[in-house]
Tab-separated table of C-alpha atoms in Angstrom:
chain	number	residue	atom	x	y	z
A	9	MET	CA	-4.416	20.480	-82.856
A	10	ILE	CA	-4.991	16.767	-82.200
A	11	PRO	CA	-1.703	14.817	-82.141
A	12	SER	CA	-1.174	11.815	-84.379
A	13	PRO	CA	-2.044	8.474	-82.724
A	14	LEU	CA	1.607	7.426	-82.720
A	15	LEU	CA	2.479	10.292	-80.356
A	16	LEU	CA	-0.303	9.209	-78.001
A	17	PHE	CA	1.151	5.710	-77.795
A	18	GLU	CA	4.846	6.634	-77.818
A	19	GLY	CA	5.357	5.472	-74.227
A	20	ALA	CA	4.010	2.037	-75.163
A	21	VAL	CA	5.147	1.771	-78.786
A	22	THR	CA	7.089	-1.456	-78.231
A	23	GLN	CA	4.039	-3.024	-76.548
A	24	LEU	CA	1.458	-2.213	-79.218
A	25	TRP	CA	1.333	-5.861	-80.330
A	26	SER	CA	0.375	-6.944	-76.802
A	27	ILE	CA	-2.273	-4.219	-76.664
A	28	TRP	CA	-3.742	-5.405	-79.982
A	29	GLU	CA	-3.921	-8.981	-78.666
A	30	CYS	CA	-5.711	-7.804	-75.526
A	31	LEU	CA	-8.230	-5.954	-77.690
A	32	VAL	CA	-9.151	-8.942	-79.855
A	33	LEU	CA	-9.254	-11.204	-76.774
A	34	CYS	CA	-11.778	-8.841	-75.145
A	35	GLU	CA	-9.516	-7.982	-72.240
A	36	PRO	CA	-10.448	-4.907	-70.138
A	37	LEU	CA	-8.201	-1.863	-70.636
A	38	LEU	CA	-7.894	1.177	-68.399
A	39	ILE	CA	-6.541	4.091	-70.452
A	40	PHE	CA	-5.013	7.130	-68.744
A	41	GLY	CA	-4.570	10.466	-70.475
A	42	THR	CA	-4.003	14.096	-69.609
A	43	SER	CA	-7.192	15.356	-71.279
A	44	PRO	CA	-10.608	14.125	-72.456
A	45	ALA	CA	-9.534	14.770	-76.059
A	46	GLN	CA	-6.500	12.527	-75.597
A	47	THR	CA	-8.354	9.586	-74.073
A	48	SER	CA	-11.228	9.911	-76.561
A	49	GLN	CA	-8.886	9.799	-79.548
A	50	ALA	CA	-7.057	6.775	-78.121
A	51	VAL	CA	-10.205	4.790	-77.286
A	52	TRP	CA	-11.765	5.339	-80.702
A	53	TRP	CA	-8.502	4.499	-82.462
A	54	LEU	CA	-8.074	1.269	-80.482
A	55	ARG	CA	-11.691	0.293	-81.062
A	56	ASP	CA	-11.183	0.667	-84.799
A	57	LEU	CA	-8.169	-1.689	-84.838
A	58	MET	CA	-10.424	-4.685	-84.223
A	59	ARG	CA	-12.361	-4.432	-87.461
A	60	PRO	CA	-13.780	-6.609	-88.979
A	61	ILE	CA	-14.200	-8.336	-85.597
A	62	PRO	CA	-17.205	-6.606	-83.994
A	63	PHE	CA	-16.600	-4.762	-80.746
A	64	ALA	CA	-18.412	-6.661	-78.003
A	65	GLY	CA	-17.530	-4.671	-74.897
A	66	ASP	CA	-18.414	-1.337	-73.329
A	67	PHE	CA	-16.285	1.638	-74.284
A	68	ARG	CA	-16.113	5.021	-72.621
A	69	PRO	CA	-13.811	7.504	-74.381
A	70	TYR	CA	-13.925	9.793	-71.351
A	71	PHE	CA	-15.150	8.502	-68.002
A	72	THR	CA	-15.413	10.490	-64.751
A	73	MET	CA	-16.273	9.875	-61.115
A	74	GLN	CA	-19.547	11.751	-61.721
A	75	ASP	CA	-20.674	9.327	-64.431
A	76	GLY	CA	-23.956	7.587	-63.649
A	77	ASP	CA	-22.363	4.176	-64.261
A	78	HIS	CA	-19.362	4.826	-62.016
A	79	SER	CA	-20.320	2.370	-59.278
A	80	ALA	CA	-21.285	-0.286	-61.831
A	81	LEU	CA	-18.014	-0.102	-63.765
A	82	VAL	CA	-15.507	0.849	-61.084
A	83	ASN	CA	-15.725	-1.332	-57.989
A	84	ARG	CA	-13.898	-4.215	-56.326
A	85	LEU	CA	-15.223	-6.766	-58.814
A	86	PRO	CA	-13.198	-7.864	-61.849
A	87	PRO	CA	-13.750	-5.435	-64.753
A	88	LYS	CA	-16.167	-6.446	-67.477
A	89	PRO	CA	-14.712	-8.240	-70.527
A	90	GLY	CA	-13.763	-5.971	-73.398
A	91	ILE	CA	-14.317	-2.663	-71.613
A	92	LEU	CA	-12.224	0.326	-72.717
A	93	LEU	CA	-12.258	3.033	-70.061
A	94	GLY	CA	-10.618	6.382	-70.801
A	95	VAL	CA	-9.839	8.442	-67.686
A	96	THR	CA	-7.793	11.459	-66.584
A	97	ASN	CA	-8.354	11.501	-62.815
A	98	PRO	CA	-5.486	9.885	-60.820
A	99	PHE	CA	-8.170	8.545	-58.447
A	100	PHE	CA	-8.708	5.697	-60.909
A	101	GLU	CA	-5.138	4.494	-60.493
A	102	ARG	CA	-6.063	3.476	-56.950
A	103	SER	CA	-9.661	2.387	-57.458
A	104	CYS	CA	-8.729	0.313	-60.522
A	105	ALA	CA	-5.475	-1.079	-59.147
A	106	HIS	CA	-6.874	-4.624	-59.560
A	107	TRP	CA	-7.445	-4.173	-63.321
A	108	PRO	CA	-5.115	-6.415	-65.321
A	109	HIS	CA	-4.034	-3.906	-67.988
A	110	ILE	CA	-3.252	-0.181	-67.803
A	111	LEU	CA	-2.246	1.958	-70.768
A	112	SER	CA	-0.959	5.435	-69.988
A	113	LEU	CA	-0.829	7.776	-72.983
A	114	GLY	CA	1.838	10.280	-73.928
A	115	ARG	CA	5.499	10.733	-74.744
A	116	ARG	CA	7.907	8.422	-72.972
A	117	GLU	CA	10.194	9.919	-70.364
A	118	SER	CA	13.933	9.558	-70.293
A	119	LYS	CA	15.577	8.445	-67.059
A	120	THR	CA	16.757	12.022	-66.549
A	121	GLN	CA	13.227	13.409	-66.925
A	122	ALA	CA	11.833	10.780	-64.561
A	123	ALA	CA	14.432	11.653	-61.939
A	124	GLN	CA	13.533	15.328	-62.199
A	125	THR	CA	9.785	14.716	-61.811
A	126	PRO	CA	8.536	15.915	-58.407
A	127	ALA	CA	7.439	13.201	-56.009
A	128	SER	CA	4.018	14.801	-55.825
A	129	GLY	CA	1.979	17.430	-57.555
A	130	GLY	CA	3.614	17.248	-60.971
A	131	LEU	CA	2.468	13.937	-62.399
A	132	VAL	CA	-1.118	12.970	-63.127
A	133	GLY	CA	-1.693	9.227	-63.169
A	134	PRO	CA	0.882	6.603	-64.122
A	135	VAL	CA	3.878	7.440	-66.307
A	136	PRO	CA	3.336	6.861	-70.041
A	137	GLY	CA	3.580	3.189	-70.938
A	138	TRP	CA	1.883	-0.200	-70.756
A	139	LYS	CA	1.513	-2.358	-67.661
A	140	SER	CA	-0.050	-5.814	-67.690
A	141	LYS	CA	-0.321	-8.236	-64.790
A	142	THR	CA	-1.453	-11.223	-66.840
A	143	HIS	CA	-0.792	-10.955	-70.571
A	144	LYS	CA	2.023	-12.875	-72.248
A	145	ARG	CA	2.360	-12.062	-75.933
A	146	TYR	CA	1.379	-14.790	-78.449
A	147	VAL	CA	2.417	-13.222	-81.760
A	148	SER	CA	5.830	-11.902	-82.748
A	149	LYS	CA	6.295	-8.180	-83.227
A	150	ASP	CA	6.989	-6.854	-86.679
A	151	ARG	CA	10.522	-5.561	-86.130
A	152	THR	CA	10.574	-3.705	-89.464
A	153	ILE	CA	7.410	-1.789	-88.538
A	154	LEU	CA	8.783	-1.092	-85.057
A	155	ARG	CA	12.003	0.386	-86.473
A	156	GLN	CA	9.962	2.611	-88.801
A	157	LEU	CA	7.865	3.812	-85.858
A	158	GLU	CA	10.946	4.586	-83.799
A	159	SER	CA	12.440	6.447	-86.749
A	160	ALA	CA	9.271	8.510	-87.186
A	161	LEU	CA	9.286	9.460	-83.496
A	162	HIS	CA	12.817	10.802	-83.836
A	163	GLY	CA	12.334	12.346	-87.292
A	164	ASP	CA	11.983	15.961	-88.388
A	165	ALA	CA	8.767	17.224	-86.804
A	166	ARG	CA	8.305	19.729	-89.630
A	167	GLN	CA	7.722	16.858	-92.066
A	168	ASN	CA	5.094	15.294	-89.752
A	169	PRO	CA	6.487	11.736	-89.992
A	170	GLU	CA	4.286	10.593	-87.092
A	171	LEU	CA	1.119	11.027	-89.178
A	172	LEU	CA	2.360	8.803	-91.999
A	173	ALA	CA	3.630	6.266	-89.466
A	174	SER	CA	0.234	6.288	-87.708
A	175	ILE	CA	-1.500	5.436	-90.989
A	176	MET	CA	0.998	2.647	-91.606
A	177	LEU	CA	0.448	1.331	-88.078
A	178	ARG	CA	-3.313	1.260	-88.523
A	179	GLN	CA	-2.970	-0.635	-91.804
A	180	HIS	CA	-0.585	-3.096	-90.151
A	181	PHE	CA	-2.972	-4.047	-87.370
A	182	HIS	CA	-5.966	-4.168	-89.718
A	183	SER	CA	-3.927	-6.646	-91.755
A	184	ARG	CA	-3.153	-8.668	-88.632
A	185	THR	CA	-6.828	-8.789	-87.675
A	186	THR	CA	-7.654	-10.061	-91.160
A	187	GLU	CA	-4.947	-12.723	-90.864
A	188	LEU	CA	-6.385	-13.666	-87.490
A	189	ILE	CA	-9.806	-14.287	-89.022
A	190	THR	CA	-8.547	-16.206	-92.065
A	191	PRO	CA	-8.347	-19.669	-90.386
A	192	LEU	CA	-11.825	-19.132	-88.933
A	193	ALA	CA	-13.248	-18.126	-92.322
A	194	ARG	CA	-11.539	-21.099	-93.985
A	195	TYR	CA	-13.162	-23.522	-91.560
A	196	LEU	CA	-16.493	-21.706	-91.806
A	197	ASN	CA	-16.540	-22.355	-95.558
A	198	THR	CA	-16.646	-26.105	-94.843
A	199	LEU	CA	-19.865	-25.577	-92.865
A	200	ILE	CA	-21.794	-24.009	-95.756
A	201	PRO	CA	-24.344	-26.381	-97.332
A	202	THR	CA	-23.231	-27.677	-100.734
A	203	PRO	CA	-25.084	-26.711	-103.959
A	204	THR	CA	-26.571	-30.213	-103.967
A	205	GLU	CA	-27.915	-29.774	-100.444
A	206	VAL	CA	-29.341	-26.378	-101.414
A	207	SER	CA	-31.128	-27.764	-104.484
A	208	ARG	CA	-32.648	-30.645	-102.520
A	209	THR	CA	-33.980	-28.475	-99.706
A	210	SER	CA	-37.524	-27.169	-99.787
A	211	THR	CA	-37.990	-23.405	-99.841
A	212	HIS	CA	-40.050	-23.840	-96.660
A	213	HIS	CA	-36.961	-25.081	-94.833
A	214	THR	CA	-34.355	-22.523	-93.775
A	215	LEU	CA	-30.795	-23.501	-94.638
A	216	ARG	CA	-28.100	-22.557	-92.152
A	217	LEU	CA	-24.443	-23.070	-91.469
A	218	LYS	CA	-23.625	-26.359	-89.852
A	219	PRO	CA	-22.737	-25.973	-86.146
A	220	PHE	CA	-19.260	-24.649	-85.365
A	221	ASN	CA	-17.220	-27.450	-83.804
A	222	ASN	CA	-14.107	-26.464	-81.866
A	223	THR	CA	-12.386	-29.816	-82.337
A	224	ASN	CA	-12.868	-29.709	-86.095
A	225	PHE	CA	-11.683	-26.111	-86.229
A	226	PHE	CA	-8.424	-26.940	-84.454
A	227	ALA	CA	-7.909	-29.872	-86.792
A	228	SER	CA	-8.279	-27.430	-89.703
A	229	LEU	CA	-5.921	-24.955	-88.018
A	230	LYS	CA	-3.314	-27.676	-87.531
A	231	ALA	CA	-3.604	-28.770	-91.164
A	232	HIS	CA	-3.543	-25.321	-92.782
A	233	GLY	CA	-1.807	-23.148	-90.195
A	234	SER	CA	-1.988	-19.378	-89.961
A	235	THR	CA	-0.073	-16.566	-91.640
A	236	LEU	CA	0.146	-14.746	-88.308
A	237	PRO	CA	3.681	-15.119	-86.900
A	238	PHE	CA	2.831	-16.923	-83.671
A	239	ARG	CA	5.786	-17.464	-81.359
A	240	SER	CA	5.077	-21.207	-81.252
A	241	THR	CA	2.431	-23.755	-82.250
A	242	SER	CA	1.326	-24.082	-78.633
A	243	LYS	CA	0.950	-20.288	-78.410
A	244	ARG	CA	-1.215	-20.380	-81.543
A	245	THR	CA	-3.475	-23.044	-80.078
A	246	GLU	CA	-3.773	-21.258	-76.739
A	247	PHE	CA	-4.592	-17.971	-78.469
A	248	TYR	CA	-7.435	-19.425	-80.532
A	249	GLU	CA	-8.749	-21.358	-77.526
A	250	ARG	CA	-9.127	-18.052	-75.729
A	251	LEU	CA	-10.497	-16.269	-78.797
A	252	LEU	CA	-13.309	-18.796	-79.273
A	253	LYS	CA	-14.537	-18.024	-75.738
A	254	THR	CA	-14.776	-14.263	-76.257
A	255	PRO	CA	-18.033	-12.371	-76.847
A	256	GLY	CA	-16.358	-10.770	-79.880
A	257	PHE	CA	-16.020	-14.132	-81.599
A	258	GLY	CA	-19.641	-14.949	-80.748
A	259	LEU	CA	-20.821	-11.750	-82.432
A	260	TRP	CA	-18.593	-12.336	-85.459
A	261	LEU	CA	-19.912	-15.882	-85.881
A	262	ALA	CA	-23.517	-14.675	-85.580
A	263	GLN	CA	-22.856	-12.088	-88.310
A	264	GLN	CA	-21.374	-14.733	-90.619
A	265	GLU	CA	-24.335	-17.041	-90.013
A	266	GLN	CA	-26.735	-14.233	-90.893
A	267	ILE	CA	-24.846	-13.417	-94.105
A	268	VAL	CA	-24.683	-17.044	-95.213
A	269	GLU	CA	-28.335	-17.639	-94.377
A	270	GLY	CA	-29.330	-14.649	-96.538
A	271	VAL	CA	-27.283	-15.885	-99.501
A	272	LEU	CA	-28.667	-19.428	-99.180
A	273	LYS	CA	-32.218	-18.116	-99.039
A	274	GLU	CA	-31.666	-16.207	-102.286
A	275	LYS	CA	-30.306	-19.338	-103.967
A	276	GLN	CA	-33.325	-21.353	-102.828
A	277	LEU	CA	-35.649	-18.853	-104.497
A	278	LEU	CA	-33.844	-19.027	-107.868
């Protein structure tokens, strides 16, 4: 039986907000698990959290040393932006030691359990949890959600509270991704040609969104703000500065341009 996602991420439950930020910022993640089923479930679940932002990186739910792309993806160079690499072999802990973020799946260990773990032979890969060399969180955690997750992890297993909590967690981060996009969508609406411009344009001329201007976007962000609970205004600015440079944002913008262009073309033909 496949465990609920919450159980997979128990060791890193307090760091899930940092993990979500790394996902939308197209940061590379190395994901350790004890089985291919475990890493596959985790990679697909994390990939889904980004919607409606398109996934712009490479993702391998289960990656091995025998994979044909091993030398291209695992080497001394910095990992590719946005890659999600699910592994079980402890070899990767050494060969990917320079990766900035490592997520190890599974139940968290108490200090007593950790002390009783043999120095060798008993543990595969890093202990469950989240390790980041570079990421400093931009957005505040939802403490109410976190308390509910902790309660579910310590609840009556017969009632399967982890499953309901996993669904709640997925909805929470989908909501955060939507809130993340809202300031971008608001500014994008100002780039759509007006009805007057549409009516005056020949059907032989393709109408498009006006070019995205970073300076104008940040002016809009400053004026209207964001519903995401950023830890400070400077953190908000820094976050969006990084987001605008990601391949994920580039794909999202291209999708919006295509949608708007199709709608404008239909209006021209009316």
